[in-house]
PDB file of C-alpha atoms and ligand atoms in Angstrom:
ATOM      1  CA  MET C   9       0.000   0.000   0.000  1.00  0.00           C
ATOM      2  CA  GLN C  10       1.352   3.396  -0.995  1.00  0.00           C
ATOM      3  CA  VAL C  11      -0.245   6.493   0.512  1.00  0.00           C
ATOM      4  CA  ALA C  12       0.726   9.809  -1.094  1.00  0.00           C
ATOM      5  CA  ILE C  13      -0.007  12.990   0.852  1.00  0.00           C
ATOM      6  CA  ASP C  14       0.569  16.286  -0.920  1.00  0.00           C
ATOM      7  CA  GLY C  15      -0.437  19.873  -0.323  1.00  0.00           C
ATOM      8  CA  PRO C  16       0.798  23.397   0.346  1.00  0.00           C
ATOM      9  CA  ALA C  17       3.106  24.531   3.161  1.00  0.00           C
ATOM     10  CA  SER C  18       2.016  23.810   6.734  1.00  0.00           C
ATOM     11  CA  ALA C  19      -1.221  22.075   5.805  1.00  0.00           C
ATOM     12  CA  GLY C  20      -0.363  19.403   8.375  1.00  0.00           C
ATOM     13  CA  LYS C  21       1.009  16.824   5.939  1.00  0.00           C
ATOM     14  CA  SER C  22       3.981  15.575   7.920  1.00  0.00           C
ATOM     15  CA  THR C  23       2.185  15.528  11.271  1.00  0.00           C
ATOM     16  CA  VAL C  24      -0.743  13.458  10.013  1.00  0.00           C
ATOM     17  CA  ALA C  25       1.395  11.297   7.709  1.00  0.00           C
ATOM     18  CA  LYS C  26       3.668  10.377  10.619  1.00  0.00           C
ATOM     19  CA  LYS C  27       0.735   9.540  12.893  1.00  0.00           C
ATOM     20  CA  LEU C  28      -1.005   7.527  10.190  1.00  0.00           C
ATOM     21  CA  ALA C  29       2.155   5.542   9.454  1.00  0.00           C
ATOM     22  CA  GLN C  30       2.662   4.820  13.163  1.00  0.00           C
ATOM     23  CA  ASP C  31      -0.927   3.622  13.617  1.00  0.00           C
ATOM     24  CA  LEU C  32      -0.849   1.400  10.509  1.00  0.00           C
ATOM     25  CA  ASN C  33       2.736   0.262  10.992  1.00  0.00           C
ATOM     26  CA  TYR C  34       3.728   1.602   7.559  1.00  0.00           C
ATOM     27  CA  MET C  35       7.013   3.255   6.724  1.00  0.00           C
ATOM     28  CA  TYR C  36       6.917   7.069   6.776  1.00  0.00           C
ATOM     29  CA  LEU C  37       8.980   9.281   4.501  1.00  0.00           C
ATOM     30  CA  ASP C  38       9.132  13.080   4.875  1.00  0.00           C
ATOM     31  CA  THR C  39      10.335  14.190   1.442  1.00  0.00           C
ATOM     32  CA  GLY C  40      10.277  17.883   2.440  1.00  0.00           C
ATOM     33  CA  ALA C  41      12.991  17.107   5.000  1.00  0.00           C
ATOM     34  CA  MET C  42      15.178  15.885   2.125  1.00  0.00           C
ATOM     35  CA  TYR C  43      14.766  19.118   0.136  1.00  0.00           C
ATOM     36  CA  ARG C  44      15.478  21.011   3.336  1.00  0.00           C
ATOM     37  CA  GLY C  45      18.625  18.916   3.925  1.00  0.00           C
ATOM     38  CA  VAL C  46      20.019  19.722   0.487  1.00  0.00           C
ATOM     39  CA  THR C  47      19.147  23.405   1.018  1.00  0.00           C
ATOM     40  CA  LEU C  48      20.977  23.469   4.360  1.00  0.00           C
ATOM     41  CA  GLU C  49      24.100  22.049   2.713  1.00  0.00           C
ATOM     42  CA  PHE C  50      23.888  24.494  -0.215  1.00  0.00           C
ATOM     43  CA  LEU C  51      23.489  27.477   2.158  1.00  0.00           C
ATOM     44  CA  LYS C  52      26.420  26.278   4.276  1.00  0.00           C
ATOM     45  CA  ASP C  53      28.662  26.139   1.203  1.00  0.00           C
ATOM     46  CA  ASP C  54      27.117  29.240  -0.392  1.00  0.00           C
ATOM     47  CA  VAL C  55      26.446  27.267  -3.587  1.00  0.00           C
ATOM     48  CA  ASP C  56      25.675  29.317  -6.696  1.00  0.00           C
ATOM     49  CA  LEU C  57      22.272  27.945  -7.755  1.00  0.00           C
ATOM     50  CA  THR C  58      23.009  28.696 -11.409  1.00  0.00           C
ATOM     51  CA  ASN C  59      26.194  26.608 -11.490  1.00  0.00           C
ATOM     52  CA  ASP C  60      25.071  23.155 -12.732  1.00  0.00           C
ATOM     53  CA  GLU C  61      28.486  21.565 -12.449  1.00  0.00           C
ATOM     54  CA  LEU C  62      28.995  22.692  -8.857  1.00  0.00           C
ATOM     55  CA  ILE C  63      25.485  21.519  -7.941  1.00  0.00           C
ATOM     56  CA  SER C  64      26.146  18.104  -9.412  1.00  0.00           C
ATOM     57  CA  GLN C  65      29.425  17.852  -7.497  1.00  0.00           C
ATOM     58  CA  LYS C  66      27.780  18.925  -4.204  1.00  0.00           C
ATOM     59  CA  LEU C  67      24.927  16.443  -4.600  1.00  0.00           C
ATOM     60  CA  LYS C  68      27.440  13.598  -4.959  1.00  0.00           C
ATOM     61  CA  ASN C  69      28.749  14.480  -1.501  1.00  0.00           C
ATOM     62  CA  ILE C  70      25.396  14.583   0.247  1.00  0.00           C
ATOM     63  CA  ASN C  71      24.280  11.350   1.891  1.00  0.00           C
ATOM     64  CA  LEU C  72      20.808  11.628   3.409  1.00  0.00           C
ATOM     65  CA  THR C  73      19.601   8.997   5.872  1.00  0.00           C
ATOM     66  CA  PHE C  74      16.776   8.767   8.376  1.00  0.00           C
ATOM     67  CA  GLU C  75      17.074   7.403  11.894  1.00  0.00           C
ATOM     68  CA  THR C  76      14.333   6.880  14.447  1.00  0.00           C
ATOM     69  CA  ILE C  77      15.305   8.359  17.805  1.00  0.00           C
ATOM     70  CA  GLU C  78      12.725   8.141  20.635  1.00  0.00           C
ATOM     71  CA  SER C  79      10.044   7.407  18.018  1.00  0.00           C
ATOM     72  CA  GLU C  80      10.850  10.612  16.113  1.00  0.00           C
ATOM     73  CA  GLN C  81      12.321  10.441  12.611  1.00  0.00           C
ATOM     74  CA  HIS C  82      15.605  12.372  12.394  1.00  0.00           C
ATOM     75  CA  LEU C  83      17.380  13.439   9.211  1.00  0.00           C
ATOM     76  CA  LEU C  84      21.097  12.734   9.120  1.00  0.00           C
ATOM     77  CA  ILE C  85      23.324  14.444   6.577  1.00  0.00           C
ATOM     78  CA  ASN C  86      26.563  12.554   6.111  1.00  0.00           C
ATOM     79  CA  GLY C  87      25.932  10.912   9.475  1.00  0.00           C
ATOM     80  CA  GLU C  88      25.178  14.117  11.419  1.00  0.00           C
ATOM     81  CA  ASP C  89      21.747  14.803  12.871  1.00  0.00           C
ATOM     82  CA  LYS C  90      20.434  17.995  11.243  1.00  0.00           C
ATOM     83  CA  SER C  91      16.739  17.633  12.135  1.00  0.00           C
ATOM     84  CA  GLN C  92      16.616  20.940  13.953  1.00  0.00           C
ATOM     85  CA  GLU C  93      18.728  23.014  11.547  1.00  0.00           C
ATOM     86  CA  ILE C  94      16.595  22.065   8.519  1.00  0.00           C
ATOM     87  CA  ARG C  95      13.539  23.734  10.124  1.00  0.00           C
ATOM     88  CA  SER C  96      15.191  27.176  10.475  1.00  0.00           C
ATOM     89  CA  ILE C  97      13.624  30.246   8.862  1.00  0.00           C
ATOM     90  CA  ALA C  98      16.722  30.641   6.643  1.00  0.00           C
ATOM     91  CA  VAL C  99      16.299  27.153   5.191  1.00  0.00           C
ATOM     92  CA  THR C 100      12.515  27.584   4.911  1.00  0.00           C
ATOM     93  CA  ASN C 101      12.932  30.736   2.844  1.00  0.00           C
ATOM     94  CA  SER C 102      15.452  29.208   0.414  1.00  0.00           C
ATOM     95  CA  VAL C 103      14.109  25.696   0.008  1.00  0.00           C
ATOM     96  CA  SER C 104      11.677  26.429  -2.847  1.00  0.00           C
ATOM     97  CA  ASP C 105      14.484  27.871  -4.972  1.00  0.00           C
ATOM     98  CA  VAL C 106      16.652  24.805  -4.388  1.00  0.00           C
ATOM     99  CA  ALA C 107      13.656  22.509  -4.999  1.00  0.00           C
ATOM    100  CA  SER C 108      13.115  24.043  -8.433  1.00  0.00           C
ATOM    101  CA  ILE C 109      16.520  22.787  -9.676  1.00  0.00           C
ATOM    102  CA  LYS C 110      16.198  19.838 -12.048  1.00  0.00           C
ATOM    103  CA  GLN C 111      19.258  17.970 -10.769  1.00  0.00           C
ATOM    104  CA  VAL C 112      18.139  18.294  -7.165  1.00  0.00           C
ATOM    105  CA  ARG C 113      14.717  16.878  -7.993  1.00  0.00           C
ATOM    106  CA  SER C 114      16.095  13.946 -10.009  1.00  0.00           C
ATOM    107  CA  PHE C 115      18.535  13.119  -7.221  1.00  0.00           C
ATOM    108  CA  LEU C 116      15.895  13.224  -4.478  1.00  0.00           C
ATOM    109  CA  VAL C 117      13.086  11.498  -6.394  1.00  0.00           C
ATOM    110  CA  ALA C 118      15.449   8.568  -7.092  1.00  0.00           C
ATOM    111  CA  GLU C 119      16.395   8.451  -3.391  1.00  0.00           C
ATOM    112  CA  GLN C 120      12.730   8.593  -2.341  1.00  0.00           C
ATOM    113  CA  ARG C 121      11.750   5.695  -4.602  1.00  0.00           C
ATOM    114  CA  ARG C 122      14.766   3.710  -3.413  1.00  0.00           C
ATOM    115  CA  ILE C 123      14.050   4.283   0.298  1.00  0.00           C
ATOM    116  CA  ALA C 124      10.346   3.458  -0.096  1.00  0.00           C
ATOM    117  CA  GLY C 125      11.267   0.235  -1.898  1.00  0.00           C
ATOM    118  CA  LYS C 126       8.573  -2.363  -1.546  1.00  0.00           C
ATOM    119  CA  HIS C 127       7.319  -1.309   1.891  1.00  0.00           C
ATOM    120  CA  ASP C 128       3.829  -0.165   2.743  1.00  0.00           C
ATOM    121  CA  VAL C 129       4.557   3.536   2.869  1.00  0.00           C
ATOM    122  CA  VAL C 130       3.082   6.927   3.701  1.00  0.00           C
ATOM    123  CA  MET C 131       5.012   9.640   1.893  1.00  0.00           C
ATOM    124  CA  ASP C 132       4.330  13.373   2.107  1.00  0.00           C
ATOM    125  CA  GLY C 133       5.483  16.270  -0.045  1.00  0.00           C
ATOM    126  CA  ARG C 134       4.397  18.219  -3.113  1.00  0.00           C
ATOM    127  CA  ASP C 135       4.801  15.810  -6.047  1.00  0.00           C
ATOM    128  CA  ILE C 136       4.261  12.405  -4.455  1.00  0.00           C
ATOM    129  CA  GLY C 137       0.945  11.604  -6.144  1.00  0.00           C
ATOM    130  CA  THR C 138       1.966  13.147  -9.454  1.00  0.00           C
ATOM    131  CA  THR C 139       5.630  12.136  -9.859  1.00  0.00           C
ATOM    132  CA  VAL C 140       7.234  10.066  -7.101  1.00  0.00           C
ATOM    133  CA  LEU C 141       4.482   7.449  -6.658  1.00  0.00           C
ATOM    134  CA  PRO C 142       2.074   7.998  -9.581  1.00  0.00           C
ATOM    135  CA  ASN C 143       0.554   4.553  -8.977  1.00  0.00           C
ATOM    136  CA  ALA C 144      -0.085   5.065  -5.272  1.00  0.00           C
ATOM    137  CA  GLU C 145      -3.336   3.387  -4.207  1.00  0.00           C
ATOM    138  CA  VAL C 146      -4.283   6.343  -2.009  1.00  0.00           C
ATOM    139  CA  LYS C 147      -3.630   9.984  -2.906  1.00  0.00           C
ATOM    140  CA  VAL C 148      -4.685  12.819  -0.649  1.00  0.00           C
ATOM    141  CA  PHE C 149      -4.314  16.556  -1.152  1.00  0.00           C
ATOM    142  CA  LEU C 150      -4.437  18.394   2.182  1.00  0.00           C
ATOM    143  CA  LEU C 151      -5.509  22.020   2.326  1.00  0.00           C
ATOM    144  CA  ALA C 152      -6.087  24.684   4.984  1.00  0.00           C
ATOM    145  CA  SER C 153      -6.487  28.466   4.842  1.00  0.00           C
ATOM    146  CA  VAL C 154      -3.269  30.504   4.760  1.00  0.00           C
ATOM    147  CA  HIS C 155      -4.227  32.153   8.060  1.00  0.00           C
ATOM    148  CA  GLU C 156      -4.741  28.805   9.814  1.00  0.00           C
ATOM    149  CA  ARG C 157      -1.519  27.424   8.370  1.00  0.00           C
ATOM    150  CA  ALA C 158       0.428  30.487   9.510  1.00  0.00           C
ATOM    151  CA  GLN C 159      -1.002  30.207  13.009  1.00  0.00           C
ATOM    152  CA  ARG C 160      -0.002  26.549  13.197  1.00  0.00           C
ATOM    153  CA  ARG C 161       3.509  27.384  11.997  1.00  0.00           C
ATOM    154  CA  LEU C 162       3.809  30.300  14.461  1.00  0.00           C
ATOM    155  CA  LEU C 163       3.372  27.843  17.327  1.00  0.00           C
ATOM    156  CA  ASP C 164       6.129  25.650  15.872  1.00  0.00           C
ATOM    157  CA  TYR C 165       8.512  28.636  15.672  1.00  0.00           C
ATOM    158  CA  GLN C 166       7.631  29.800  19.190  1.00  0.00           C
ATOM    159  CA  GLN C 167       8.443  26.341  20.498  1.00  0.00           C
ATOM    160  CA  SER C 168      11.819  26.318  18.764  1.00  0.00           C
ATOM    161  CA  GLY C 169      12.613  29.851  20.024  1.00  0.00           C
ATOM    162  CA  GLU C 170      12.555  31.653  16.639  1.00  0.00           C
ATOM    163  CA  THR C 171      11.003  35.132  16.597  1.00  0.00           C
ATOM    164  CA  ILE C 172       8.745  36.018  13.666  1.00  0.00           C
ATOM    165  CA  SER C 173       5.358  37.725  13.260  1.00  0.00           C
ATOM    166  CA  LEU C 174       2.165  36.029  12.065  1.00  0.00           C
ATOM    167  CA  ASN C 175       2.017  38.437   9.107  1.00  0.00           C
ATOM    168  CA  GLN C 176       5.541  37.548   8.063  1.00  0.00           C
ATOM    169  CA  ILE C 177       4.769  33.829   8.233  1.00  0.00           C
ATOM    170  CA  GLU C 178       1.662  34.373   6.080  1.00  0.00           C
ATOM    171  CA  GLU C 179       3.790  36.219   3.509  1.00  0.00           C
ATOM    172  CA  ASP C 180       6.477  33.515   3.558  1.00  0.00           C
ATOM    173  CA  ILE C 181       3.888  30.767   3.136  1.00  0.00           C
ATOM    174  CA  LYS C 182       2.211  32.539   0.188  1.00  0.00           C
ATOM    175  CA  ASN C 183       5.562  33.147  -1.417  1.00  0.00           C
ATOM    176  CA  ARG C 184       6.669  29.531  -1.041  1.00  0.00           C
ATOM    177  CA  ASP C 185       3.329  28.155  -2.282  1.00  0.00           C
ATOM    178  CA  TYR C 186       3.549  30.420  -5.325  1.00  0.00           C
ATOM    179  CA  LYS C 187       7.071  29.216  -6.157  1.00  0.00           C
ATOM    180  CA  ASP C 188       6.125  25.571  -5.555  1.00  0.00           C
ATOM    181  CA  GLN C 189       3.026  25.892  -7.773  1.00  0.00           C
ATOM    182  CA  HIS C 190       4.775  27.690 -10.616  1.00  0.00           C
ATOM    183  CA  ARG C 191       8.095  25.875 -11.025  1.00  0.00           C
ATOM    184  CA  ALA C 192       8.739  24.110 -14.329  1.00  0.00           C
ATOM    185  CA  ILE C 193       9.412  20.616 -12.954  1.00  0.00           C
ATOM    186  CA  SER C 194       6.888  18.725 -10.826  1.00  0.00           C
ATOM    187  CA  PRO C 195       5.004  21.768  -9.554  1.00  0.00           C
ATOM    188  CA  LEU C 196       2.678  21.523  -6.587  1.00  0.00           C
ATOM    189  CA  VAL C 197      -0.601  20.421  -8.128  1.00  0.00           C
ATOM    190  CA  LYS C 198      -3.361  18.087  -7.020  1.00  0.00           C
ATOM    191  CA  ALA C 199      -3.121  14.752  -8.852  1.00  0.00           C
ATOM    192  CA  LYS C 200      -6.257  14.073 -10.895  1.00  0.00           C
ATOM    193  CA  ASP C 201      -7.068  11.041  -8.767  1.00  0.00           C
ATOM    194  CA  ALA C 202      -6.286  12.658  -5.383  1.00  0.00           C
ATOM    195  CA  ILE C 203      -8.935  13.230  -2.728  1.00  0.00           C
ATOM    196  CA  GLU C 204      -8.964  16.803  -1.467  1.00  0.00           C
ATOM    197  CA  LEU C 205      -9.350  17.364   2.271  1.00  0.00           C
ATOM    198  CA  ASP C 206      -9.664  20.829   3.819  1.00  0.00           C
ATOM    199  CA  THR C 207      -8.252  20.638   7.351  1.00  0.00           C
ATOM    200  CA  THR C 208      -8.805  24.292   8.359  1.00  0.00           C
ATOM    201  CA  SER C 209     -11.162  23.355  11.160  1.00  0.00           C
ATOM    202  CA  LEU C 210      -9.956  19.803  11.757  1.00  0.00           C
ATOM    203  CA  ALA C 211      -7.722  18.636  14.589  1.00  0.00           C
ATOM    204  CA  ILE C 212      -4.793  16.335  13.795  1.00  0.00           C
ATOM    205  CA  ASP C 213      -6.592  13.197  15.002  1.00  0.00           C
ATOM    206  CA  GLU C 214      -9.669  14.042  12.950  1.00  0.00           C
ATOM    207  CA  VAL C 215      -7.562  14.271   9.795  1.00  0.00           C
ATOM    208  CA  VAL C 216      -5.860  10.954  10.622  1.00  0.00           C
ATOM    209  CA  GLU C 217      -9.271   9.310  11.103  1.00  0.00           C
ATOM    210  CA  GLU C 218     -10.472  10.649   7.740  1.00  0.00           C
ATOM    211  CA  LEU C 219      -7.376   9.220   6.064  1.00  0.00           C
ATOM    212  CA  LYS C 220      -7.903   5.834   7.693  1.00  0.00           C
ATOM    213  CA  LYS C 221     -11.464   5.771   6.349  1.00  0.00           C
ATOM    214  CA  ILE C 222     -10.177   6.558   2.853  1.00  0.00           C
ATOM    215  CA  ILE C 223      -7.593   3.749   3.101  1.00  0.00           C
ATOM    216  CA  GLU C 224     -10.197   1.265   4.360  1.00  0.00           C
ATOM    217  CA  LYS C 225     -12.447   2.116   1.427  1.00  0.00           C
ATOM    218  CA  VAL C 226      -9.600   1.539  -1.031  1.00  0.00           C
ATOM    219  CA  LYS C 227      -8.692  -1.782   0.617  1.00  0.00           C
ATOM    220  CA  LYS C 228     -12.292  -3.003   0.285  1.00  0.00           C
ATOM    221  CA  SER C 229     -12.673  -1.934  -3.334  1.00  0.00           C
TER     222      SER C 229
HETATM  223  O1  CDP P 326       6.643  21.475   6.114  1.00  0.00           O
HETATM  224  P1  CDP P 326       6.559  22.543   5.078  1.00  0.00           P
HETATM  225  O2  CDP P 326       5.224  22.637   4.449  1.00  0.00           O
HETATM  226  O3  CDP P 326       7.100  23.849   5.517  1.00  0.00           O
HETATM  227  O4  CDP P 326       7.475  22.126   3.870  1.00  0.00           O
HETATM  228  P2  CDP P 326       8.232  20.791   3.601  1.00  0.00           P
HETATM  229  O5  CDP P 326       7.268  19.685   3.351  1.00  0.00           O
HETATM  230  O6  CDP P 326       9.254  20.614   4.644  1.00  0.00           O
HETATM  231  O7  CDP P 326       8.901  21.136   2.192  1.00  0.00           O
HETATM  232  C1  CDP P 326       9.817  22.197   2.079  1.00  0.00           C
HETATM  233  C2  CDP P 326       9.913  22.591   0.619  1.00  0.00           C
HETATM  234  O8  CDP P 326      10.516  21.521  -0.118  1.00  0.00           O
HETATM  235  C3  CDP P 326       8.623  22.901  -0.114  1.00  0.00           C
HETATM  236  O9  CDP P 326       8.196  24.241   0.031  1.00  0.00           O
HETATM  237  C4  CDP P 326       8.997  22.589  -1.563  1.00  0.00           C
HETATM  238  O10 CDP P 326       9.672  23.669  -2.164  1.00  0.00           O
HETATM  239  C5  CDP P 326       9.997  21.452  -1.412  1.00  0.00           C
HETATM  240  N1  CDP P 326       9.412  20.126  -1.640  1.00  0.00           N
HETATM  241  C6  CDP P 326       9.234  19.723  -2.944  1.00  0.00           C
HETATM  242  O11 CDP P 326       9.498  20.485  -3.871  1.00  0.00           O
HETATM  243  N2  CDP P 326       8.794  18.472  -3.214  1.00  0.00           N
HETATM  244  C7  CDP P 326       8.498  17.620  -2.222  1.00  0.00           C
HETATM  245  N3  CDP P 326       8.086  16.398  -2.511  1.00  0.00           N
HETATM  246  C8  CDP P 326       8.635  18.026  -0.878  1.00  0.00           C
HETATM  247  C9  CDP P 326       9.083  19.301  -0.617  1.00  0.00           C
HETATM  248  O1  CDP P 327       4.056  19.081   6.761  1.00  0.00           O
HETATM  249  P1  CDP P 327       3.293  20.359   6.654  1.00  0.00           P
HETATM  250  O2  CDP P 327       4.140  21.536   6.361  1.00  0.00           O
HETATM  251  O3  CDP P 327       2.114  20.276   5.736  1.00  0.00           O
HETATM  252  O4  CDP P 327       2.656  20.666   8.074  1.00  0.00           O
HETATM  253  P2  CDP P 327       3.079  20.147   9.517  1.00  0.00           P
HETATM  254  O5  CDP P 327       4.477  20.544   9.790  1.00  0.00           O
HETATM  255  O6  CDP P 327       2.697  18.724   9.678  1.00  0.00           O
HETATM  256  O7  CDP P 327       2.067  20.961  10.420  1.00  0.00           O
HETATM  257  C1  CDP P 327       2.308  22.286  10.803  1.00  0.00           C
HETATM  258  C2  CDP P 327       1.800  22.474  12.225  1.00  0.00           C
HETATM  259  O8  CDP P 327       0.364  22.408  12.217  1.00  0.00           O
HETATM  260  C3  CDP P 327       2.271  21.417  13.212  1.00  0.00           C
HETATM  261  O9  CDP P 327       2.651  22.048  14.420  1.00  0.00           O
HETATM  262  C4  CDP P 327       1.055  20.560  13.438  1.00  0.00           C
HETATM  263  O10 CDP P 327       1.031  20.024  14.740  1.00  0.00           O
HETATM  264  C5  CDP P 327      -0.082  21.555  13.261  1.00  0.00           C
HETATM  265  N1  CDP P 327      -1.351  20.969  12.811  1.00  0.00           N
HETATM  266  C6  CDP P 327      -2.524  21.306  13.430  1.00  0.00           C
HETATM  267  O11 CDP P 327      -2.500  22.085  14.382  1.00  0.00           O
HETATM  268  N2  CDP P 327      -3.732  20.789  12.998  1.00  0.00           N
HETATM  269  C7  CDP P 327      -3.783  19.968  11.959  1.00  0.00           C
HETATM  270  N3  CDP P 327      -4.965  19.494  11.545  1.00  0.00           N
HETATM  271  C8  CDP P 327      -2.583  19.628  11.290  1.00  0.00           C
HETATM  272  C9  CDP P 327      -1.375  20.152  11.734  1.00  0.00           C
END
């Protein structure tokens, strides 16, 4: 069983995907974390995003792995835990530019398909239902209003000690969604066969329950 969860920034994809995978004992893969990992490395080395040769060289030296620590999935870059750093505002504001680079996408899509292998998997991102797992049995497109998404993200930032206003988060989210929706390769778009779910007024557990119902229906059909 392959479950593809796509949608715009902060719609709750990774939170519900993780919970769903735990409950069903499926593998979970956070593809956004991988784009964030590459972005962190590129920012660290001040990589010129127009230099194809340099990008190709850098990608060869990036080894992304996931490790479960106290039931949380951590992203390791070349063996070092970077789970916290990849969530910074600096990475968040650069990730869409890095994710629009063809080589980066080819590299990560290949990795994502390899990691998922033949497991039952819940994968979340922007292009899972359209590109990474086009034959996924279940495809869901999660939505929520920009205001609700910004409020959810504000709480995340407050917990990690980063200072930013709600207005600024709303702007950043709109900006990132626009870039993700308008890039040339694998833009953020609902797959034709995806089920749309607006989570604006839904709690995390309610979304997870909805997804379980969708999966049950597919299993019975
Ligand atoms: O959690 P949040 O919505 O902030 O984003 P994320 O899932 O961590 O993804 C960060 C960024 O990576 C997105 O804004 C996209 O630019 C890119 N991304 C992508 O292009 N394709 C994916 N499958 C996943 C993420
Ligand atoms: O992965 P994505 O960017 O779509 O969103 P996320 O990182 O899973 O969720 C962003 C924040 O919204 C997290 O703090 C979630 O706990 C919260 N959330 C929520 O309050 N209600 C939901 N229905 C879904 C997520």
